[in-house]
Short mmCIF file of C-alpha atoms and ligand atoms in Angstrom, two decimals:
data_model
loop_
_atom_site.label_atom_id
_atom_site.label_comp_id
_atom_site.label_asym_id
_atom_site.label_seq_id
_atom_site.Cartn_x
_atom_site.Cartn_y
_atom_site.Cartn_z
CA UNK G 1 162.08 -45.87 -13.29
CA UNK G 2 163.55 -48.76 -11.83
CA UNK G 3 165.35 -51.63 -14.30
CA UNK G 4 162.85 -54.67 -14.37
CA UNK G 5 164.95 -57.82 -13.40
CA UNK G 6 165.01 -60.40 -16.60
CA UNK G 7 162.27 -62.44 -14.19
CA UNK G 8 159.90 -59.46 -13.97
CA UNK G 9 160.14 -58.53 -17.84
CA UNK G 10 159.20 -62.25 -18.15
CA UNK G 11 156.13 -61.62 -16.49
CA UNK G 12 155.12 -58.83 -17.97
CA UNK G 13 155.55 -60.31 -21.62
CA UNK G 14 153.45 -63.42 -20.17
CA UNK G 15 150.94 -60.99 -18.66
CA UNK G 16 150.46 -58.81 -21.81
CA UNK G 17 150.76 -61.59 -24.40
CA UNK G 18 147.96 -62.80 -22.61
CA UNK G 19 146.11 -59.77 -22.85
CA UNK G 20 146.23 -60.03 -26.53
CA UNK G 21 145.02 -63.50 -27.12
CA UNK G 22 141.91 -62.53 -24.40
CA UNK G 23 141.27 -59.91 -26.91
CA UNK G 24 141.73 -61.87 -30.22
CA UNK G 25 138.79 -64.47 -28.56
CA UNK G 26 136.40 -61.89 -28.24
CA UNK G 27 136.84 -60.42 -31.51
CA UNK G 28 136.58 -64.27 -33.09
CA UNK G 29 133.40 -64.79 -30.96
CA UNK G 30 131.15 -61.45 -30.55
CA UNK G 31 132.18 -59.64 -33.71
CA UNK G 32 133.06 -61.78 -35.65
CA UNK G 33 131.73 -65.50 -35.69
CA UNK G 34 128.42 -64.64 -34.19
CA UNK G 35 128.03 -61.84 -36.95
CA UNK G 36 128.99 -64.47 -39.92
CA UNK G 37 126.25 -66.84 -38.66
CA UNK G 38 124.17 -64.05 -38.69
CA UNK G 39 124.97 -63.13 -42.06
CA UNK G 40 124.92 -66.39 -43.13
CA UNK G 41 121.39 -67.46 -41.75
CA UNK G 42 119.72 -64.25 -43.32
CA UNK G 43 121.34 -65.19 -46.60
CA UNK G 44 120.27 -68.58 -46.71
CA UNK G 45 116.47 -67.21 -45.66
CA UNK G 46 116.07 -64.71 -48.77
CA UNK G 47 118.41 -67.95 -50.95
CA UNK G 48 120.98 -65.05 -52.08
CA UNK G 49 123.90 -62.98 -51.11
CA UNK G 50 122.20 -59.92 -53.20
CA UNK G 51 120.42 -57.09 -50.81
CA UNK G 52 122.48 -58.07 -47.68
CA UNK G 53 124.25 -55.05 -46.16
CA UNK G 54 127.44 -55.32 -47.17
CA UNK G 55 128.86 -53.04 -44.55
CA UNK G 56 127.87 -56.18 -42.07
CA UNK G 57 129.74 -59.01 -44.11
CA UNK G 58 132.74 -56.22 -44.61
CA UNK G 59 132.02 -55.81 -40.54
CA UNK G 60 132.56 -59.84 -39.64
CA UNK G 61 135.79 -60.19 -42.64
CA UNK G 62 137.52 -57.51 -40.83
CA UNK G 63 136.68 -58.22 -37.27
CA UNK G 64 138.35 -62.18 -38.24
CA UNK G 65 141.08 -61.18 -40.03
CA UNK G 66 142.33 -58.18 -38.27
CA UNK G 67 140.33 -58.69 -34.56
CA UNK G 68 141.10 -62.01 -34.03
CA UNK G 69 143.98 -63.38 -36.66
CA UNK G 70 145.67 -59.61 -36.45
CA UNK G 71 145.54 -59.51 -32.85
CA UNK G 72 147.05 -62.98 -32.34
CA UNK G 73 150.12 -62.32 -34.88
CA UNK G 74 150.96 -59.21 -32.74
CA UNK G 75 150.62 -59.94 -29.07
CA UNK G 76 153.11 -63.52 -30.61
CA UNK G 77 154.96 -61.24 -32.75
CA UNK G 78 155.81 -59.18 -29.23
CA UNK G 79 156.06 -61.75 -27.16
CA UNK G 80 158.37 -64.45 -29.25
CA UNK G 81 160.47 -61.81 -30.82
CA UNK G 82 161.46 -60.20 -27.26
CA UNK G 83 162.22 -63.58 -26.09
CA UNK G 84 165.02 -64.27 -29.00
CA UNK G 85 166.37 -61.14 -27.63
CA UNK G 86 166.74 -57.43 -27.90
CA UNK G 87 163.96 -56.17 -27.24
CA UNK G 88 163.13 -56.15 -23.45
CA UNK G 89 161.60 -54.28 -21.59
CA UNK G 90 160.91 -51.81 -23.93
CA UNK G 91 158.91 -54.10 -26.02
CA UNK G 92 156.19 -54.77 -23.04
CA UNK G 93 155.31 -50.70 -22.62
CA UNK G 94 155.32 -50.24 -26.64
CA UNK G 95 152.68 -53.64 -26.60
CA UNK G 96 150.63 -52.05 -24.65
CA UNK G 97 150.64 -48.87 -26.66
CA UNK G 98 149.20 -50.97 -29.73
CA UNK G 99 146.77 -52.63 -27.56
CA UNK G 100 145.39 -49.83 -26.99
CA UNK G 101 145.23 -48.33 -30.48
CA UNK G 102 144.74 -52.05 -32.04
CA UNK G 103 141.52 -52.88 -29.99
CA UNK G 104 140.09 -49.30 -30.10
CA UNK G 105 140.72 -49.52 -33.97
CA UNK G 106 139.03 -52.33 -34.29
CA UNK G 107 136.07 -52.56 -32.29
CA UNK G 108 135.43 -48.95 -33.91
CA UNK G 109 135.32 -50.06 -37.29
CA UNK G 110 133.13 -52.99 -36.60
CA UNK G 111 130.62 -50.16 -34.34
CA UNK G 112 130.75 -48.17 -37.12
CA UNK G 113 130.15 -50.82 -39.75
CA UNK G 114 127.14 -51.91 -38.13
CA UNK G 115 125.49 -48.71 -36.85
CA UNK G 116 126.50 -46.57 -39.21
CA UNK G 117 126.44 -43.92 -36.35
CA UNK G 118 128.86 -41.03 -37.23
CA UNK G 119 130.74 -43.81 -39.71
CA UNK G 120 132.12 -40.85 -41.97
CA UNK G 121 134.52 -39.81 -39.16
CA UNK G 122 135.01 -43.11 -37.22
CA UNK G 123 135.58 -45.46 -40.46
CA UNK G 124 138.67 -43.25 -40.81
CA UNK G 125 139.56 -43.04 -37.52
CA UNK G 126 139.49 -46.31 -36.86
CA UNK G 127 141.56 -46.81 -39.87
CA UNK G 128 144.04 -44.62 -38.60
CA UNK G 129 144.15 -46.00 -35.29
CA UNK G 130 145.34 -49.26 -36.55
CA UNK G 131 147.97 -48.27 -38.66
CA UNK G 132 149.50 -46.22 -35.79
CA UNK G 133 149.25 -49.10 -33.43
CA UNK G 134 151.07 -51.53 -35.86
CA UNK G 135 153.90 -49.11 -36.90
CA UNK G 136 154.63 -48.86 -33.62
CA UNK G 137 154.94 -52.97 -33.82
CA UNK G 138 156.88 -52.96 -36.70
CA UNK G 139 159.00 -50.45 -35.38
CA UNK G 140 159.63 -52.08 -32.53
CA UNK G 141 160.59 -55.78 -33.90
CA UNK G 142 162.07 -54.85 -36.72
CA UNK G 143 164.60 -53.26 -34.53
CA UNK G 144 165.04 -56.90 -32.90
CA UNK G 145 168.35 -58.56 -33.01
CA UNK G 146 168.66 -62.51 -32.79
CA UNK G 147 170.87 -63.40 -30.04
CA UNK G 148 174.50 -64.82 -31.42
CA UNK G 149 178.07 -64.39 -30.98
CA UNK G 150 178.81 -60.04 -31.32
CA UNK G 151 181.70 -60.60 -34.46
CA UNK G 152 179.19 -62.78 -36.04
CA UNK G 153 176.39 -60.64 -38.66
CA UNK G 154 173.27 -63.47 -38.23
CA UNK G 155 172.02 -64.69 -41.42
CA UNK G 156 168.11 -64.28 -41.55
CA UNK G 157 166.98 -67.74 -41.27
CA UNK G 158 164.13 -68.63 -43.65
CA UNK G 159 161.32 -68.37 -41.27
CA UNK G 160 162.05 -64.85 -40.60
CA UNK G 161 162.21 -64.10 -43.92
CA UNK G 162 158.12 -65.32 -44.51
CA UNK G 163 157.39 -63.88 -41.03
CA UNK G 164 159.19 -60.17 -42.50
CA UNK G 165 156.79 -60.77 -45.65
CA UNK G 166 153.90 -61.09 -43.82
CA UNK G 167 154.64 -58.12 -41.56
CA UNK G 168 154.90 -56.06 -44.56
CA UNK G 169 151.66 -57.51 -46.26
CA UNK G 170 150.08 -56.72 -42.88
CA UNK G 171 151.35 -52.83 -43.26
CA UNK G 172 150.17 -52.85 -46.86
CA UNK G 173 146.86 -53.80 -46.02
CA UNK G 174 146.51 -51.45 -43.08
CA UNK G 175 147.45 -48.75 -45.45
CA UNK G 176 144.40 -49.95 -48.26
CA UNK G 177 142.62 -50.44 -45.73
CA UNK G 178 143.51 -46.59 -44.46
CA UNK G 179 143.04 -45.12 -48.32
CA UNK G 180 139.78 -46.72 -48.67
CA UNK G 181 138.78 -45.64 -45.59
CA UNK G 182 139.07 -41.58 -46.26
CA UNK G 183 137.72 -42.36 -50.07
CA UNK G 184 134.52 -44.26 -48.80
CA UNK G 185 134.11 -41.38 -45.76
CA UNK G 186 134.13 -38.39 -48.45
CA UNK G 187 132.27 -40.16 -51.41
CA UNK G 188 130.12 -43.17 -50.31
CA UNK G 189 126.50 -43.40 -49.21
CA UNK G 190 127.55 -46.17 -46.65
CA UNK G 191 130.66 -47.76 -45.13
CA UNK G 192 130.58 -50.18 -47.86
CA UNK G 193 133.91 -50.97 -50.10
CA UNK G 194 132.60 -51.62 -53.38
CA UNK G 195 132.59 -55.15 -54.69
CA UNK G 196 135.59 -54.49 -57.05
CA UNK G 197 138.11 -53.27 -54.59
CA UNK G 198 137.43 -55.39 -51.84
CA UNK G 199 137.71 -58.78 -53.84
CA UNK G 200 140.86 -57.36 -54.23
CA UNK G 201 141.87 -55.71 -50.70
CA UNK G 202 140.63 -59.50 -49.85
CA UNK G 203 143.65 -61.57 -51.60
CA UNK G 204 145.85 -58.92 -49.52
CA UNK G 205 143.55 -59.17 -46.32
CA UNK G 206 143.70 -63.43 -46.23
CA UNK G 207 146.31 -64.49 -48.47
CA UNK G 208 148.44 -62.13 -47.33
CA UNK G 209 149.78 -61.71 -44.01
CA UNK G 210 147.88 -64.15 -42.23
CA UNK G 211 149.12 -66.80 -44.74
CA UNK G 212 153.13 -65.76 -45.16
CA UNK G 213 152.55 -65.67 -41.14
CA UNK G 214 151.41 -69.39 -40.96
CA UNK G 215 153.87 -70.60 -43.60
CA UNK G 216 156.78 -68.61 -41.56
CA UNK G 217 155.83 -70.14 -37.85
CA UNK G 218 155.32 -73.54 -39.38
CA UNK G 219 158.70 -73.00 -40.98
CA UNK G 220 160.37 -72.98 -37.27
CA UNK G 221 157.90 -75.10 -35.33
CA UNK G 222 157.06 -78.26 -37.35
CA UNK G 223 159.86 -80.09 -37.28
CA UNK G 224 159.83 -80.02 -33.70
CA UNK G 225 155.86 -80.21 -33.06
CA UNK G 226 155.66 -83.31 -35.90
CA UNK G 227 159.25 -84.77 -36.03
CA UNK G 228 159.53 -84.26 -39.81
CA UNK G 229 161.97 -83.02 -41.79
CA UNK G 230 164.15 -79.20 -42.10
CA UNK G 231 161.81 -76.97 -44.38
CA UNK G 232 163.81 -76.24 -48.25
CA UNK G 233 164.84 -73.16 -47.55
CA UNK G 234 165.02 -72.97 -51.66
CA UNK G 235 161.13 -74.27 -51.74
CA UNK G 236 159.66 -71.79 -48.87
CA UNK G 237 161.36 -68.53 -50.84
CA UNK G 238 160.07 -69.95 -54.08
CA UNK G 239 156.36 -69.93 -52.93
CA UNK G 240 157.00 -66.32 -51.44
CA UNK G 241 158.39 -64.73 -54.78
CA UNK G 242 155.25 -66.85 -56.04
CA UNK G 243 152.84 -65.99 -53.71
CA UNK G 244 153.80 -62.39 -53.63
CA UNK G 245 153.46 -62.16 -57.81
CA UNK G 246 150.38 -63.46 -57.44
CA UNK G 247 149.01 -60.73 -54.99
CA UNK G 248 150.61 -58.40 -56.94
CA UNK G 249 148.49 -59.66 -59.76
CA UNK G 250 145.18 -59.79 -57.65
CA UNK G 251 145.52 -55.88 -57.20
CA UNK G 252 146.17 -55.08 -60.25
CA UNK G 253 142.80 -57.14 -61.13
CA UNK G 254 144.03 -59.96 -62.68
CA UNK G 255 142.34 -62.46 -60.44
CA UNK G 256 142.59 -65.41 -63.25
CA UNK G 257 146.80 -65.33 -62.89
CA UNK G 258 146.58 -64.51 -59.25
CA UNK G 259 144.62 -67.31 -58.25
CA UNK G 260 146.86 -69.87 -60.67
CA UNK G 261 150.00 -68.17 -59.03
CA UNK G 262 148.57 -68.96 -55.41
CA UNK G 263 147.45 -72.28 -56.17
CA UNK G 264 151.32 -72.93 -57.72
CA UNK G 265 152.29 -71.42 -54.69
CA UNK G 266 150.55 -73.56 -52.08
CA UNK G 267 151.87 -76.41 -53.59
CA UNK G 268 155.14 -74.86 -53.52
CA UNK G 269 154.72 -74.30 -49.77
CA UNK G 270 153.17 -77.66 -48.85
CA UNK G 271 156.23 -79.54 -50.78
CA UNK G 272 158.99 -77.43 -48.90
CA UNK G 273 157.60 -77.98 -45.54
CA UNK G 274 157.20 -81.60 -46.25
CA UNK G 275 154.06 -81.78 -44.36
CA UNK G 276 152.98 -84.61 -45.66
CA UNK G 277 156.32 -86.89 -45.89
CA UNK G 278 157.23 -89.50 -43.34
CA UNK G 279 158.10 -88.29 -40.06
CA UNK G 280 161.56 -88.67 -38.78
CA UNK G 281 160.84 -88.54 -34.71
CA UNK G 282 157.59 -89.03 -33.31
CA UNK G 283 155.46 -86.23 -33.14
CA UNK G 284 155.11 -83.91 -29.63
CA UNK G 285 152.24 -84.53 -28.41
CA UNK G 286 152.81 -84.40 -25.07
CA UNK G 287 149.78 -81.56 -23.22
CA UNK G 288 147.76 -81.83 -26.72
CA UNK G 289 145.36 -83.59 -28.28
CA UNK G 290 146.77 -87.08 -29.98
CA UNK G 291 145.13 -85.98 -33.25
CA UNK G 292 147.35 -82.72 -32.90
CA UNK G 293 149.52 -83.58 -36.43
CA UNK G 294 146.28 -84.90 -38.31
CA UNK G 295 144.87 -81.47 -37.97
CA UNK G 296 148.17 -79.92 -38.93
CA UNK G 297 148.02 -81.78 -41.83
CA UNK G 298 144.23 -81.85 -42.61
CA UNK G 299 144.58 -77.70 -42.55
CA UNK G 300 147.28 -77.95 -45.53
CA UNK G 301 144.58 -79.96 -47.71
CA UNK G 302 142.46 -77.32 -46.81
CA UNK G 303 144.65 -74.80 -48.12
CA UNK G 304 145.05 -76.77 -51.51
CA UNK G 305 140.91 -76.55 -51.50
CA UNK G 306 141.16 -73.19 -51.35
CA UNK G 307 143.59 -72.46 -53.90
CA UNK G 308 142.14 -74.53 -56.65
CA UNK G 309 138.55 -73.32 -55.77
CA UNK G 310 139.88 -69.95 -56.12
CA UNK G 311 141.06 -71.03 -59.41
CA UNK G 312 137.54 -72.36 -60.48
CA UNK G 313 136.45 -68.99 -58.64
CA UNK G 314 137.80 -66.67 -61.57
CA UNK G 315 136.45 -68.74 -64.32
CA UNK G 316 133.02 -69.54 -63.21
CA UNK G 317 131.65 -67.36 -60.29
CA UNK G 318 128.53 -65.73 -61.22
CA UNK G 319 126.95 -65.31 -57.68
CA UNK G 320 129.65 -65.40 -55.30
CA UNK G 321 129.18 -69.02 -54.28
CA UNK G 322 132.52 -70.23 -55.81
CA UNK G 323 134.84 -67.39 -53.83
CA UNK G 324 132.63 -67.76 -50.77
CA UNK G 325 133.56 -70.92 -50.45
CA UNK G 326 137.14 -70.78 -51.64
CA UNK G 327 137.67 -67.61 -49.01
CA UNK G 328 136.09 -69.87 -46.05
CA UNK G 329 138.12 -72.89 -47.34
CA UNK G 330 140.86 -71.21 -46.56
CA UNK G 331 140.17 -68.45 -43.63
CA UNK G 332 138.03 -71.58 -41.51
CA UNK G 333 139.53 -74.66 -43.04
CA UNK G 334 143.05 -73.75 -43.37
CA UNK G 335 143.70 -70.59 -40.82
CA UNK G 336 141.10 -71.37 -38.16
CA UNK G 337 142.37 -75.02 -38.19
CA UNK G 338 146.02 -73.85 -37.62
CA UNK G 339 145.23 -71.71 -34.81
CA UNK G 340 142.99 -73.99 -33.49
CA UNK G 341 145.58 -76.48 -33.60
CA UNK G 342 148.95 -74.43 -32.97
CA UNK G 343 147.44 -71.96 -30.68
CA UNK G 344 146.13 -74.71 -28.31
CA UNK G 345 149.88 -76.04 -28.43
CA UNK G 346 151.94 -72.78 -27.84
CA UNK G 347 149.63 -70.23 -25.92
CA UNK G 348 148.98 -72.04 -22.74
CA UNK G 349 152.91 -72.06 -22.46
CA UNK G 350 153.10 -68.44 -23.63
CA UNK G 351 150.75 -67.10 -21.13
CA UNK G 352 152.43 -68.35 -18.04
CA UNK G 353 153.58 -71.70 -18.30
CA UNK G 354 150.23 -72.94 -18.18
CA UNK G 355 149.04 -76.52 -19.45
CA UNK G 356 146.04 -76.72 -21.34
CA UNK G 357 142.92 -77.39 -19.60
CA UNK G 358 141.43 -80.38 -22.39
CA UNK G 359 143.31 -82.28 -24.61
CA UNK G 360 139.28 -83.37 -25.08
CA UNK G 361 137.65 -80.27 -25.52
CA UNK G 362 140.30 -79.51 -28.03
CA UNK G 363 140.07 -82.51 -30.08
CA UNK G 364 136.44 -81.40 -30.32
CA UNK G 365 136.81 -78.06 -31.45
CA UNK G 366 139.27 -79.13 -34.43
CA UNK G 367 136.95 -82.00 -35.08
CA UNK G 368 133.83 -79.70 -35.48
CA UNK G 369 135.41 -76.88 -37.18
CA UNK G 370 136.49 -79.49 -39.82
CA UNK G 371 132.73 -81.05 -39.79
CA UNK G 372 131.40 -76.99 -40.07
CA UNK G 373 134.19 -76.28 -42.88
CA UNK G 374 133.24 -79.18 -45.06
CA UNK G 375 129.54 -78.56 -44.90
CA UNK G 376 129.65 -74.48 -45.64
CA UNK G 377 132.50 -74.99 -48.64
CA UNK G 378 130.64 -78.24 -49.91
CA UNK G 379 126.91 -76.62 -50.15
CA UNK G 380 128.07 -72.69 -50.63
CA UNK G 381 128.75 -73.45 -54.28
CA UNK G 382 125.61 -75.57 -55.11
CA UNK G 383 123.13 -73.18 -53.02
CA UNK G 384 124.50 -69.93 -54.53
CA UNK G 385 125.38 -70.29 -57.78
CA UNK G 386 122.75 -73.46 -58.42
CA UNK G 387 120.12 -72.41 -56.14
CA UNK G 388 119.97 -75.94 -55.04
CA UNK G 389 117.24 -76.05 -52.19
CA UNK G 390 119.44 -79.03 -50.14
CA UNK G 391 122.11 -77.03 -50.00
CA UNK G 392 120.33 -73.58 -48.43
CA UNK G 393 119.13 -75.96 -46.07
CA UNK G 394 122.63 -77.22 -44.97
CA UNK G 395 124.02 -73.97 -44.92
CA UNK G 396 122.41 -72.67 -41.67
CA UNK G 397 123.63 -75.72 -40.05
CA UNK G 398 127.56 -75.52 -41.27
CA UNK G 399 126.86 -71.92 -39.08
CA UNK G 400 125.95 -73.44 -36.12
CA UNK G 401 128.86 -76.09 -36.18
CA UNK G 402 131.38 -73.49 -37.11
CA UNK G 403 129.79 -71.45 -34.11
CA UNK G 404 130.18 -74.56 -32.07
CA UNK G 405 133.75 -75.12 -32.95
CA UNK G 406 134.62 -71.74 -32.14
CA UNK G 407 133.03 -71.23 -28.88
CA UNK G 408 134.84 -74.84 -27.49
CA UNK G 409 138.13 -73.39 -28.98
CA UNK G 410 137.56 -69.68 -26.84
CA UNK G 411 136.03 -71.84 -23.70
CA UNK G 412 138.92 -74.06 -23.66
CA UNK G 413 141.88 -71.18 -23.58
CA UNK G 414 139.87 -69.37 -21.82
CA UNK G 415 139.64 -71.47 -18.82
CA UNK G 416 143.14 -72.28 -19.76
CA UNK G 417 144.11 -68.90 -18.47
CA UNK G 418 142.09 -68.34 -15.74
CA UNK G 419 143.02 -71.19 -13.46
CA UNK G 420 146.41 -70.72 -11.61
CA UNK G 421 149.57 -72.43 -13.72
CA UNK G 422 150.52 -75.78 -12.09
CA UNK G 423 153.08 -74.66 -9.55
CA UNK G 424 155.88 -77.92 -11.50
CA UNK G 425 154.15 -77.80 -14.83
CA UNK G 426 157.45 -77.55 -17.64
CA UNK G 427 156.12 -76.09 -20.70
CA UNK G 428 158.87 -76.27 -22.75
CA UNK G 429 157.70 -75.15 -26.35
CA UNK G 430 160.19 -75.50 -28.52
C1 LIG A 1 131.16 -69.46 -38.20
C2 LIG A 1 132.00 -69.21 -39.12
C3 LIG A 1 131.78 -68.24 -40.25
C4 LIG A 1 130.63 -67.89 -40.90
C5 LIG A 1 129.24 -68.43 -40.65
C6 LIG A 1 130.96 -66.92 -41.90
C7 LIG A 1 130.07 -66.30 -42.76
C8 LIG A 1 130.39 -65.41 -43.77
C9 LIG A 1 129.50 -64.90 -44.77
C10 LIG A 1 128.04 -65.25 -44.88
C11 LIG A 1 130.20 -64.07 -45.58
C12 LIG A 1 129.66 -63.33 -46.81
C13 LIG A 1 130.22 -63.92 -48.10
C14 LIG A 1 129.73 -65.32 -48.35
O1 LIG A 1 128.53 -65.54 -48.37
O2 LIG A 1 130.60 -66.23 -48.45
C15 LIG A 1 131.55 -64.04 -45.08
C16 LIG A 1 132.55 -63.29 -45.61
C17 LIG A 1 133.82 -63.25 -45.09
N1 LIG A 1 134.33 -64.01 -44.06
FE1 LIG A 1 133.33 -65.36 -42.98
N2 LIG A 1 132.31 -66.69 -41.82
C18 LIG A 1 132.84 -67.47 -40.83
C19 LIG A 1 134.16 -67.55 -40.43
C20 LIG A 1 135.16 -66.74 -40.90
C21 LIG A 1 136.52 -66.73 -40.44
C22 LIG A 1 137.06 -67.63 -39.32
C23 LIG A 1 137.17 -65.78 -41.15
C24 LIG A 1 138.61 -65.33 -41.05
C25 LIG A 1 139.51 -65.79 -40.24
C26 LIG A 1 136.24 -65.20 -42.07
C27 LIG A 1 136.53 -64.20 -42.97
C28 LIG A 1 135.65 -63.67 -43.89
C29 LIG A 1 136.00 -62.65 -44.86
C30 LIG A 1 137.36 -61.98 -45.00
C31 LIG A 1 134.86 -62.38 -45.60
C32 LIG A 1 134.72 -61.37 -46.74
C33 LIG A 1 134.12 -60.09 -46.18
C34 LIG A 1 133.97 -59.06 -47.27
O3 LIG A 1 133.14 -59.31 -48.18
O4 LIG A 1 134.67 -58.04 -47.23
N3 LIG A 1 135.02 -65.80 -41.89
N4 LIG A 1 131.64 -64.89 -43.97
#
């Protein structure tokens, strides 16, 4: 085969990168966001979360977290880690292995959580699928070198060091999620993890990797994207040996120190990155929306709601109001928000040099998801565990704005990609 010329590998990184956040849109639309208003509607109809097939809620959790926020963290994971060096052009053929074996995973699972048709062998298959398609990721970058002078042995810079954590929460869950698979296949009735295991498979599932993953890209792009201040390398490692405890506790089943341990955490995280201290440059805003650092910052309050509601959760839940709304506090208020808001900043450039096609449309998906956020986590606790009729009412309408958000967000990237790159645009990232 012929050597690809450093200009052609380029391409093909662009070109599959791509590939991967086309994907990650249609798993946050189809199976996942549509299925969650779904969910949510018929739940708000019967005014409880009791007697809803839990194999669809499972389906909608795992086709957000692993279709969409799983699929973004690897097609980036590929594409940013072969840039820093080492890894081309093997790196573009091994992506589109796990593509392959990612999106087949995943859009099994989801098919199989919803029909049920043949689930015994495909919930396992799919299961297996996935793992195979991420150890060949984590095979591949953790093989990566970071370009610098041959005598000298790099030090891991901090960032790595959360993005390495939440690689390996990633596998963990994959292999839970693998485990629980076979177990529910040979002894359940229906692809349905029972209640017990999954509220803890969840603290691994969104606390986990997707979380360590934000804290770690933050880590390296904030100070350029908002002008503020080095990250404490001391603080960020702090609220991983904290954050990590506390998961350790949540599968174990000690969800009371858990959530205290990822609420001290948070705080821990939010301090070190000095989100919210003065800048010291102006902010780059230059291709995004204006409000670009509000939302940064607005997603890290989120993340504090979260954590403390998470807190309240394991006192005082009784119908799963309280961790409803903590989990969506923090997968729509504090994840969605982030990759509404970083994704929008870095992908155009990613895929092709390519400028974004609304600074408008995007200040309208962030604004709405906010709106959406704020309604579901402010009347999930009162309708569920209250049975307060206002609140059932808003419910079905947080839904529709989340919905709302979501489909700007996918129209807006999406047209991003299909029109032609400006032949001059300069889409220097970081
Ligand atoms: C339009 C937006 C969304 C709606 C309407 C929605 C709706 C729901 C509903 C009704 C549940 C059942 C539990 C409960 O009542 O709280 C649920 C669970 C869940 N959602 Fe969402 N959701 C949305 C967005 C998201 C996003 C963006 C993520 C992740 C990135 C996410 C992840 C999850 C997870 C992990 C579960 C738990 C599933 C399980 O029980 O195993 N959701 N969602």
């Amino acid at each position: 085969m012929a050597t690809k010329t450093p200009a052609e590998t380029e391409i093909a990184l662009q070109r599959m990168v791509t590939i991967y956040v086309v994907t990650g849109l249609l798993f946050l639309v189809l199976p996942g966001t549509f299925l969650g208003v779904w969910n949510l509607v018929s739940i708000s109809g019967r005014h409880t979360l009791a007697g809803l097939s839990q194999a669809w809620l499972q389906a909608h959790g795992h086709a957000q977290i692993f279709g969409w926020i799983g699929t973004f963290v690897i097609g980036i994971g590929y594409y940013s880690l072969s840039k820093m060096g080492g890894l081309m052009p093997v790196a573009v053929s091994r992506a589109w292995t796990s593509w392959a074996f990612w999106t087949g995973g995943v859009a099994i699972r989801w098919a199989a959580n919803v029909t049920e048709f043949h689930w015994r062998i495909l919930v396992p298959v799919s299961a297996a699928l996935q793992l195979i398609a991420f150890v060949i990721f984590f095979a591949t970058v953790s093989r990566h070198k970071p370009q610098s002078a041959p005598s000298k042995r790099p030090a891991i810079e901090t960032w790595m060091k959360l993005v390495i954590a939440a690689s390996v929460a990633f596998l963990l869950a994959l292999i839970v999620n693998q485990v629980e698979a076979v177990v529910l296949a040979t002894t359940a009735g229906h692809p349905e993890i029972p209640h017990w295991l999954d509220q803890r498979y969840l603290f691994l599932a969104a606390w986990g990797f997707p979380v360590l993953a934000v804290w770690g890209f933050n880590a390296r792009w904030l100070p350029v994207f908002l002008g503020i201040r080095e990250p404490s390398s001391d603080g960020l490692m702090a609220a991983l040996a904290v954050s990590a405890t506390g998961l350790t506790a949540a599968l174990f089943g000690q969800l009371q120190i858990a959530t205290l341990l990822l609420l001290i955490a948070s705080i821990l995280a939010t301090l070190a990155l000095s989100v919210f201290r003065r800048p010291l440059k102006p902010a780059k805003t230059k291709g995004v929306s204006p409000s670009f650092p509000a939302f940064v910052r607005g997603a890290y309050i989120w993340l504090l709601v979260a954590a403390a509601l998470g807190v309240y959760a394991a006192q005082a839940d009784a119908h799963g109001g309280i961790w409803g709304a903590s989990r969506h506090a923090l997968t729509v208020g504090f994840l969605s928000t982030m990759v509404f808001a970083i994704g929008q900043r870095v992908l155009p450039a990613f895929c092709g040099m390519r400028l974004l096609y609304s600074k408008g449309l995007m200040w309208a998906s962030l604004t709405i998801l906010n709106l959406g956020c704020l309604l579901r986590v402010a009347s999930e606790v009162p309708a569920y565990e209250a049975n307060l009729r206002a609140a059932w009412t808003l419910l079905p309408v947080s839904a529709v704005t989340e919905l709302t958000a979501v489909t700007i967000f996918a129209l807006n990237l999406g047209i991003t990609l299909i029109l032609p790159p400006p032949t001059t645009a300069f889409c220097k990232v970081s």
